[in-house]
Short mmCIF file of C-alpha atoms in Angstrom, two decimals:
data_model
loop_
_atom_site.label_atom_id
_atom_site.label_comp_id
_atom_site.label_asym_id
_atom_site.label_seq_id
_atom_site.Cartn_x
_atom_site.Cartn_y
_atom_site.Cartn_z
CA UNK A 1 17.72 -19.82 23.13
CA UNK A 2 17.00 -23.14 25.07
CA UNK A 3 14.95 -21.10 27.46
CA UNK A 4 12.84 -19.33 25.04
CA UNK A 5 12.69 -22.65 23.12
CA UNK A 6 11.24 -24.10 26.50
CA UNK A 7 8.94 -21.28 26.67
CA UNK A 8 7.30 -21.57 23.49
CA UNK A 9 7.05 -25.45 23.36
CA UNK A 10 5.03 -24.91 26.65
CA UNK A 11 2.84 -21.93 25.47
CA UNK A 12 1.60 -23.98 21.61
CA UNK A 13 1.22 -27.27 24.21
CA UNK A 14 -1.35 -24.80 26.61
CA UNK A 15 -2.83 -22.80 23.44
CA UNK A 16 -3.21 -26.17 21.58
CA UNK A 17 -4.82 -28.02 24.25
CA UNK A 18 -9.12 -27.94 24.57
CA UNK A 19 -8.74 -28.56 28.28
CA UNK A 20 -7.18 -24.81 28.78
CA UNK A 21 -9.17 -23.64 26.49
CA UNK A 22 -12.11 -24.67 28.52
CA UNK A 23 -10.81 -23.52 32.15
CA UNK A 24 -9.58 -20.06 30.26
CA UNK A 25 -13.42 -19.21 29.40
CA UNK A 26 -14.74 -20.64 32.61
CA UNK A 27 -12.19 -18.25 34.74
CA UNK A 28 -13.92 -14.60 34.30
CA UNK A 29 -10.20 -13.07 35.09
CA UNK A 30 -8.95 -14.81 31.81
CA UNK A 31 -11.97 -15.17 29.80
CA UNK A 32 -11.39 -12.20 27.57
CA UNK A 33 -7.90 -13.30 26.46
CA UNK A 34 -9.92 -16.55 25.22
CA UNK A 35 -12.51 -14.47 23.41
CA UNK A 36 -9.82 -12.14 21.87
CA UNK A 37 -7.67 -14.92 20.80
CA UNK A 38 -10.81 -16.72 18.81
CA UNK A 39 -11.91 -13.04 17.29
CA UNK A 40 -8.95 -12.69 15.78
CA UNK A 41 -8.72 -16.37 14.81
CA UNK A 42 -12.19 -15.78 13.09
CA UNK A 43 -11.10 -12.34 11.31
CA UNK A 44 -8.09 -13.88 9.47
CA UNK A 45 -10.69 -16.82 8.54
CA UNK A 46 -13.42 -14.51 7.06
CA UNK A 47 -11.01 -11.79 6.19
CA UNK A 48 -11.45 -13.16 2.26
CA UNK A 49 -15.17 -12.62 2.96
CA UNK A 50 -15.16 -9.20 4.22
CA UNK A 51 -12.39 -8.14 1.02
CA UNK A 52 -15.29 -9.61 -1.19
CA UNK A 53 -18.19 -7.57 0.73
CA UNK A 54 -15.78 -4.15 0.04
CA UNK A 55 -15.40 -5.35 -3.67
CA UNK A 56 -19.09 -6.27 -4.28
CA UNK A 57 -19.82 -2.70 -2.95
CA UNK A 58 -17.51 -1.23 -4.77
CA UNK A 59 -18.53 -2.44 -8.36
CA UNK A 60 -22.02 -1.64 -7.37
CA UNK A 61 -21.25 2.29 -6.91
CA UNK A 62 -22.96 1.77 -3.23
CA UNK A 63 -20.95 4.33 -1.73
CA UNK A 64 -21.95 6.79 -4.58
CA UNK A 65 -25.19 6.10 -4.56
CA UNK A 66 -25.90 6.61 -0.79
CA UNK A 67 -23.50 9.73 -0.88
CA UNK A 68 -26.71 12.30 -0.97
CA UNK A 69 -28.53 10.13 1.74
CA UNK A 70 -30.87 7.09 2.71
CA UNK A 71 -32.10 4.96 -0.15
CA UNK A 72 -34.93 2.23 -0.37
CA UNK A 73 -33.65 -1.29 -0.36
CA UNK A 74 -36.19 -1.41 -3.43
CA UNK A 75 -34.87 1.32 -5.57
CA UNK A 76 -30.99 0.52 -4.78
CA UNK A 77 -31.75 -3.36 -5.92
CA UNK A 78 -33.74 -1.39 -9.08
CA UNK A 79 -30.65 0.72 -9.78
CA UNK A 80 -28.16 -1.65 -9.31
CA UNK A 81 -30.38 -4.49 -11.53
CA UNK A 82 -29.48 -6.75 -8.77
CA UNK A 83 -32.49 -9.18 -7.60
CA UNK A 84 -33.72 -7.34 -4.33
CA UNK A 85 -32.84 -10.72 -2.12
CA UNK A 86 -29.24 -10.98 -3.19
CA UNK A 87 -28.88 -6.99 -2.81
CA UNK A 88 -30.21 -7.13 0.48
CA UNK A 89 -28.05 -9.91 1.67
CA UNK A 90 -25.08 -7.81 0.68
CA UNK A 91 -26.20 -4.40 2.45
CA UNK A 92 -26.97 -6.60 6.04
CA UNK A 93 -22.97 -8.22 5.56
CA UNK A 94 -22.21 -4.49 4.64
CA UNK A 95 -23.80 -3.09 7.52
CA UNK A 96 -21.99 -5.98 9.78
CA UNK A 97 -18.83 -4.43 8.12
CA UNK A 98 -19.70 -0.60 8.82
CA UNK A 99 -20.03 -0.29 5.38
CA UNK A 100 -23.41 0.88 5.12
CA UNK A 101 -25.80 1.13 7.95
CA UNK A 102 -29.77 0.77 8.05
CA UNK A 103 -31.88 3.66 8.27
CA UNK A 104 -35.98 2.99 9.21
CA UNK A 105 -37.69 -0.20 8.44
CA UNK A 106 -36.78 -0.20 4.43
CA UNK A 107 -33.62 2.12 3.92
CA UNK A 108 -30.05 2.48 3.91
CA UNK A 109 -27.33 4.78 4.35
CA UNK A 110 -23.82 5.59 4.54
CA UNK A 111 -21.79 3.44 7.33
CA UNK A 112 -18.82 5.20 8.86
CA UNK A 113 -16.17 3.40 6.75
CA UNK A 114 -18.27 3.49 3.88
CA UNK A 115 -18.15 7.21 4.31
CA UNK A 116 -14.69 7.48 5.25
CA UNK A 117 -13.89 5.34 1.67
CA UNK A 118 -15.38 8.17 -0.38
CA UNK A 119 -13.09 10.79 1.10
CA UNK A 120 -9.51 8.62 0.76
CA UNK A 121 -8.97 9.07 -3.31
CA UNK A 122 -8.16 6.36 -5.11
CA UNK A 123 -9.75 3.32 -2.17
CA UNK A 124 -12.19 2.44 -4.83
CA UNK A 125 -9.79 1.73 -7.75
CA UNK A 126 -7.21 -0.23 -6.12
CA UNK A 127 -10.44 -2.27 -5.03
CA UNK A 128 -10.86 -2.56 -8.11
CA UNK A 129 -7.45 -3.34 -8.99
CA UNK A 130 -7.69 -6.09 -6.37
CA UNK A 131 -9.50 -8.58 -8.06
CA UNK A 132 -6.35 -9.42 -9.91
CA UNK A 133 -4.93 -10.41 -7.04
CA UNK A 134 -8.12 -12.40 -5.43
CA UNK A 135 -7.69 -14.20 -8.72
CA UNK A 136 -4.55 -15.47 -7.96
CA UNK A 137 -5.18 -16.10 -4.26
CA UNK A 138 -7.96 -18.42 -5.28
CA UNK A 139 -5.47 -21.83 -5.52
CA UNK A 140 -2.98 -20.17 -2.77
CA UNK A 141 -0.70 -23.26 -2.87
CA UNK A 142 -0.85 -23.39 -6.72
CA UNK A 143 0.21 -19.21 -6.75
CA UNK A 144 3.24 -20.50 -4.29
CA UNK A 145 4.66 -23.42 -6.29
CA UNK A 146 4.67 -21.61 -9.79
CA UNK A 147 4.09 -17.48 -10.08
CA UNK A 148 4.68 -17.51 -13.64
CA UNK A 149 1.19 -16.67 -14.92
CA UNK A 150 -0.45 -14.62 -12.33
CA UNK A 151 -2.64 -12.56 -13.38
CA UNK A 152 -1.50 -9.90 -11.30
CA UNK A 153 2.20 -10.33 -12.80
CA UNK A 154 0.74 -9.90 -16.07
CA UNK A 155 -0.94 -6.27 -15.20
CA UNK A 156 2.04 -5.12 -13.54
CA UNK A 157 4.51 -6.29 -16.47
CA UNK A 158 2.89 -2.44 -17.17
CA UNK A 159 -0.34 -3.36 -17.65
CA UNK A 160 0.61 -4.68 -21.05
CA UNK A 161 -2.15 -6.48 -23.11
CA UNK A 162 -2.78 -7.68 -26.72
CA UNK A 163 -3.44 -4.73 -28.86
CA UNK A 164 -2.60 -1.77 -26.67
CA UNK A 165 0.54 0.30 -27.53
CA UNK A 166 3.51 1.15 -24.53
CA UNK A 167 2.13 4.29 -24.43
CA UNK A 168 -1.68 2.97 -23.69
CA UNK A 169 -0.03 0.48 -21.33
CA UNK A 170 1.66 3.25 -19.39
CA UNK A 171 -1.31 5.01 -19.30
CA UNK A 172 -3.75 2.64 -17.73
CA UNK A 173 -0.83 1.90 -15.18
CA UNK A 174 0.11 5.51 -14.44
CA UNK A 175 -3.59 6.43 -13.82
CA UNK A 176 -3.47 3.49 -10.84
CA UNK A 177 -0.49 4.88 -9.36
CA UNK A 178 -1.78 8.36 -9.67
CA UNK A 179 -4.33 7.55 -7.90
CA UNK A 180 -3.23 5.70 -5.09
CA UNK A 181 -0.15 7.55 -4.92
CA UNK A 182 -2.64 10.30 -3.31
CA UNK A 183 -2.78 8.01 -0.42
CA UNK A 184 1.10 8.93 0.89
CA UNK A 185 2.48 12.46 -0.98
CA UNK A 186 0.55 14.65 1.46
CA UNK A 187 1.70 12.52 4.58
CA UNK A 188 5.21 12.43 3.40
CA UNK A 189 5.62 16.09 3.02
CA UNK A 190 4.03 17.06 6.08
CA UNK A 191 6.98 15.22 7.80
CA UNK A 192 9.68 16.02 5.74
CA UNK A 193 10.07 19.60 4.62
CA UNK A 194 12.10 20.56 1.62
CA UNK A 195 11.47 23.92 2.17
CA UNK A 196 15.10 24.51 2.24
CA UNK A 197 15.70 22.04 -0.79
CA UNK A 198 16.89 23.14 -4.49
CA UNK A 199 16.27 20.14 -6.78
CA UNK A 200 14.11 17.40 -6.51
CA UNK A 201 14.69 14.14 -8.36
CA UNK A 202 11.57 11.77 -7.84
CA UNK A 203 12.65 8.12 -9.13
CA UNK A 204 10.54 6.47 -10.66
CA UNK A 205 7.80 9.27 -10.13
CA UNK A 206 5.50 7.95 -12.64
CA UNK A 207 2.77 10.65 -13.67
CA UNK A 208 4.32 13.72 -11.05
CA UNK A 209 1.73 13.11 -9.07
CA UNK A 210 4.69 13.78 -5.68
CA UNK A 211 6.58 16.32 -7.88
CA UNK A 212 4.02 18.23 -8.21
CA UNK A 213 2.56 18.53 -4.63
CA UNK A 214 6.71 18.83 -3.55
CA UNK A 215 6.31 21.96 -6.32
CA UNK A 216 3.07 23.15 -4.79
CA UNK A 217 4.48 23.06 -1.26
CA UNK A 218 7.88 24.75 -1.90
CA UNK A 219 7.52 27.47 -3.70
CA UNK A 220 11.76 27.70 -4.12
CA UNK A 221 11.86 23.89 -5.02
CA UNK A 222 12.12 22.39 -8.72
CA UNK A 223 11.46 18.81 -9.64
CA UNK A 224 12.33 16.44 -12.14
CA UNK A 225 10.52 13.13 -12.77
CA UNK A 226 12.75 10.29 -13.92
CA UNK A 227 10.39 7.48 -15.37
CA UNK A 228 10.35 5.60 -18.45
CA UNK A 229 9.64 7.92 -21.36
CA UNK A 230 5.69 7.06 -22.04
CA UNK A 231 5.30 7.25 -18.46
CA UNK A 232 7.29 10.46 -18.35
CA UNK A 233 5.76 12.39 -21.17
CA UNK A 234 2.34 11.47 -18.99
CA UNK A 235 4.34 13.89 -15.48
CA UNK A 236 5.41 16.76 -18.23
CA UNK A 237 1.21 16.85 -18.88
CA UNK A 238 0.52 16.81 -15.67
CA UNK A 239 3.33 20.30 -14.37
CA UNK A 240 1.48 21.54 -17.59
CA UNK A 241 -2.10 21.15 -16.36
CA UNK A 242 -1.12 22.15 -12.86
CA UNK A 243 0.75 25.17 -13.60
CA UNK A 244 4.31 24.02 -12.47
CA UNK A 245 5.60 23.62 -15.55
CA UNK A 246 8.14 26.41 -15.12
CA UNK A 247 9.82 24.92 -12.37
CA UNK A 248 8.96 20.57 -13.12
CA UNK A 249 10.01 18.35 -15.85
CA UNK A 250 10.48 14.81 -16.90
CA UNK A 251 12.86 12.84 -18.39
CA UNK A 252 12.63 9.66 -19.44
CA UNK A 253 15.27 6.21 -18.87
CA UNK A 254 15.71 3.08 -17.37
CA UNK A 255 16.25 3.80 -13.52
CA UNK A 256 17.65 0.36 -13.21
CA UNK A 257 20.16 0.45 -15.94
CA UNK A 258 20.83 4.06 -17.23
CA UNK A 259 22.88 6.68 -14.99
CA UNK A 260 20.63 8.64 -12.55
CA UNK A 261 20.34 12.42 -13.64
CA UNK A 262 22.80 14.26 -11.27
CA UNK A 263 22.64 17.51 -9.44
CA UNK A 264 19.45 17.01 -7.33
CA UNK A 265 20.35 17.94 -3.31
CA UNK A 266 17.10 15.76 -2.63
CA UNK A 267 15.98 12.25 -4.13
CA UNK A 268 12.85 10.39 -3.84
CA UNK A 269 12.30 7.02 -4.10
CA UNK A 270 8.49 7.05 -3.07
CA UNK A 271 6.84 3.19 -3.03
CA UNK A 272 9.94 1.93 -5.66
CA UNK A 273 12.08 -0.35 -3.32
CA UNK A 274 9.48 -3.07 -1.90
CA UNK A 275 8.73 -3.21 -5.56
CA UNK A 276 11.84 -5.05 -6.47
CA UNK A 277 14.02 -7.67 -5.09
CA UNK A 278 17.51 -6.73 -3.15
CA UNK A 279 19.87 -6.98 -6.74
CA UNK A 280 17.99 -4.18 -8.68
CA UNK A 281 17.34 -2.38 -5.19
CA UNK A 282 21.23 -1.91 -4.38
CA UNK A 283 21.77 -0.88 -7.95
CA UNK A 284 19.14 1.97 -7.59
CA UNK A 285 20.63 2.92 -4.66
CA UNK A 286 24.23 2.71 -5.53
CA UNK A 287 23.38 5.05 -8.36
CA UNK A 288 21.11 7.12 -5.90
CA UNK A 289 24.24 7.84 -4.18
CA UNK A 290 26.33 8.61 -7.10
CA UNK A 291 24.09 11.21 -8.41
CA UNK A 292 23.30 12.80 -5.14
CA UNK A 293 24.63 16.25 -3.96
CA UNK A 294 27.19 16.01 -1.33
CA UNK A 295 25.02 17.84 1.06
CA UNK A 296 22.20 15.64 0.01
CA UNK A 297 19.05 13.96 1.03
CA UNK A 298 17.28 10.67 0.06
CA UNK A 299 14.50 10.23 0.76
CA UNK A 300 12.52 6.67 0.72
CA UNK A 301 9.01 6.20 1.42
CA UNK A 302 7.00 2.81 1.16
CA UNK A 303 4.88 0.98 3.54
CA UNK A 304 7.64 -1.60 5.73
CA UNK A 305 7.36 -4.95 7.08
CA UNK A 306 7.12 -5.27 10.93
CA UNK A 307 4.54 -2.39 11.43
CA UNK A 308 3.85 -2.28 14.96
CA UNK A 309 0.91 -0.60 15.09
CA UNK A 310 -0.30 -2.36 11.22
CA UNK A 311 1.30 -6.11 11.93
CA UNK A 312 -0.68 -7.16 8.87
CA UNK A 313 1.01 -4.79 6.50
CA UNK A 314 3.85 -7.85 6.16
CA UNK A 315 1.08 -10.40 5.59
CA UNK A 316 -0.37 -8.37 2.58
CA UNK A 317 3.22 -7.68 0.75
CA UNK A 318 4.64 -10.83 1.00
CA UNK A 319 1.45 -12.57 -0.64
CA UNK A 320 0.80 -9.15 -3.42
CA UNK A 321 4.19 -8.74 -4.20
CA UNK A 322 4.91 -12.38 -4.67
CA UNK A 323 2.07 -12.82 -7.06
CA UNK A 324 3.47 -9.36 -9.24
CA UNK A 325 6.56 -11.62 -9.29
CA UNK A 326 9.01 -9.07 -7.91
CA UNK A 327 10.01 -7.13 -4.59
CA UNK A 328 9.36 -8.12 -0.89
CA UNK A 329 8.09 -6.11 2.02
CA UNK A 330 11.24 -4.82 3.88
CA UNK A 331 11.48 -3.84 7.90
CA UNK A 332 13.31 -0.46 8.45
CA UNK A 333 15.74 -1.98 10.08
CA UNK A 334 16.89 -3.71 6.89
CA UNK A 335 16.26 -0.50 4.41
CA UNK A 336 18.66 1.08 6.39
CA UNK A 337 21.05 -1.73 6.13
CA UNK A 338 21.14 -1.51 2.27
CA UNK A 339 21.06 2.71 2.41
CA UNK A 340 24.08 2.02 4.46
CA UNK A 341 26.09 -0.48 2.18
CA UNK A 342 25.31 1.45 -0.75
CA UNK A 343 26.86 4.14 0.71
CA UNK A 344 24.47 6.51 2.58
CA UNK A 345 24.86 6.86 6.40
CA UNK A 346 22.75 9.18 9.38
CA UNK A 347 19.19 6.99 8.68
CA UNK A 348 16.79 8.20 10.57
CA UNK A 349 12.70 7.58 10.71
CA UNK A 350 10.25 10.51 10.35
CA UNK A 351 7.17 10.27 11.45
CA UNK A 352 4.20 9.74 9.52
CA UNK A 353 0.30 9.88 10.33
CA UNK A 354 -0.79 6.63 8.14
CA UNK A 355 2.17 4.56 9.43
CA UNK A 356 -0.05 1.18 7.62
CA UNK A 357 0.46 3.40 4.20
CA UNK A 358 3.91 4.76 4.25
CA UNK A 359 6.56 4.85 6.41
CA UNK A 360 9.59 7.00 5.84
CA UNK A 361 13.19 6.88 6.05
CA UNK A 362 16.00 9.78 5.17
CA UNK A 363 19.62 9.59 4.80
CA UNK A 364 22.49 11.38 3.62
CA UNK A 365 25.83 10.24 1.13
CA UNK A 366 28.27 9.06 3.78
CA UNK A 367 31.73 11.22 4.11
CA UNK A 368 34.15 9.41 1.50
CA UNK A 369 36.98 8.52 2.97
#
């Protein structure tokens, strides 16, 4: 430890000092660590910025309406009744962004992310969704010091507002999750088969939207959603709608303080753990275990902390999940310590396309001795 102590005191005295800086750029062998270093200094400075040039876009339907093709700066300012000077400020920090991209002397079209956005359901309302959360990041120190009336606490305390029912509340919530929960079901099951599986018990599943692509996928596989009940009633729609009714269903509890339905040989806990701090956690997964088959699997899926190829995944959790006022971002490393001391042993890591989205982790009940 003295050694590496040694080490980094040297390393913040050469990074900190405009001398090095100066003879890094001037050497052409070393100049490009210089101009790295000072892109990604200006990135995390502007990064507030470039969430704000997304959002602006997004309320504006942009992406929609350049979906068919290019479109006058003119009639794009008319349709979006936004003066034509302000509008076209926004498409050239769009463009910068990849957003949008210029097409002849006076139109616009599609950028490659911009296109990308409209085929990734569900990007546009948890931008949306975001501005909850650039609320609270406005006064960053004041959101650190006292969490107690963030705004984004408030929608996530299920959405609830003055003069909406539970039911309402669990609507407007269950249509977010829905449709960012889109994002990850496809990605899980394409690295986790349950072809071989019998019962499914998605905790916390919200509206089915997993269940019923699990049910879709496995034609021998049933599913059973285990939400609160006005969230629950919302999944038994949805097997309904999608024809899966025969083999999904819903029940509704408290998966924090009522028993865990038993029987299911596989359970899902699909973006529930970095939701909730480490007491609640180990009670969900205590009861996970005691519900379980013995030949079991659980199965946990979430985006982690310590992402190699996503390092800011950590950054974004700790600051969202601080202002909802519950959970933490959690490394794999220390999800599988709390699968292991509730019980469950032979972790493993699967493999996932989107590892930034969701990252996922099985295990099975540990022999009882």
């Amino acid at each position: 430890m003295r050694l590496m102590d040694w080490f980094f005191a040297r390393r913040d005295r050469l990074l900190g000092s405009p001398a090095f800086h100066q003879g890094v750029l001037r050497f052409p062998l070393t100049r490009w660590v210089a101009r790295r270093r000072a892109r990604e200094l200006f990135d995390i400075t502007a990064g507030f910025v470039y969430s704000q040039v997304l959002s602006a876009c997004v309320q504006l339907d942009l992406f929609e309406r350049l979906a068919d093709g290019p479109v006058t700066g003119v009639q794009l300012a008319s349709d979006c009744a936004i003066p034509q000077d302000g509008l076209l400020r926004l498409l050239e920090a769009a463009a910068e962004l990849r957003l949008v991209q210029r097409w002849g002397s006076d139109a616009w079209r599609l950028g490659d992310l911009g296109a990308a956005s409209r085929g990734s359901p569900g990007i546009a309302a948890m931008v949306r969704h975001h501005e909850l959360l650039y609320r609270d990041l406005a006064e960053p120190l004041g959101l650190l010091e006292d969490r107690s009336q963030s705004a984004l606490g408030e929608y996530w305390a299920y959405a609830a507002e003055p003069g909406h029912s539970e039911a309402e509340n669990a609507q407007r919530y269950s249509e977010l999750m829905a449709q960012s929960q889109s994002f990850v079901a496809d990605d899980v099951l394409a690295h986790c088969s349950l072809d071989r599986r019998r019962q499914l018990l998605d905790v916390g599943g919200g509206s089915g939207v997993f269940a019923a692509e699990a049910l879709r996928r496995f034609p021998g596989l049933r599913a059973t959603v285990f939400d609160l009940p006005d969230v629950a009633s919302l999944a038994n729609e949805r097997f309904a709608r999608e024809a899966v009714l025969a083999r999904g269903s819903a029940l509704g509890g408290d998966m924090f303080n009522d028993p865990l339905p038993e029987g299911a040989d596989v359970i899902s806990l699909v973006r529930i753990l970095h939701d909730h701090d480490d007491e609640p956690v180990m009670r969900l997964l205590r009861a996970a275990r005691q519900a379980i088959t013995p030949d079991g699997l659980l199965l946990v899926a979430e985006p982690m902390a310590q992402t190699g190829a996503a390092p800011g995944v950590g950054a974004y959790f700790h600051l969202y999940l601080w202002a909802m006022r519950s959970g933490r971002p959690r490394s794999s490393q220390r999800i599988q310590a709390m699968l292991e001391a509730a019980g469950f042993a032979d972790v493993r890591e699967r493999r996932t396309y989107q590892p930034l989205l969701v990252r996922v982790l099985t295990a099975r009940p540990a022999a009882v001795t």
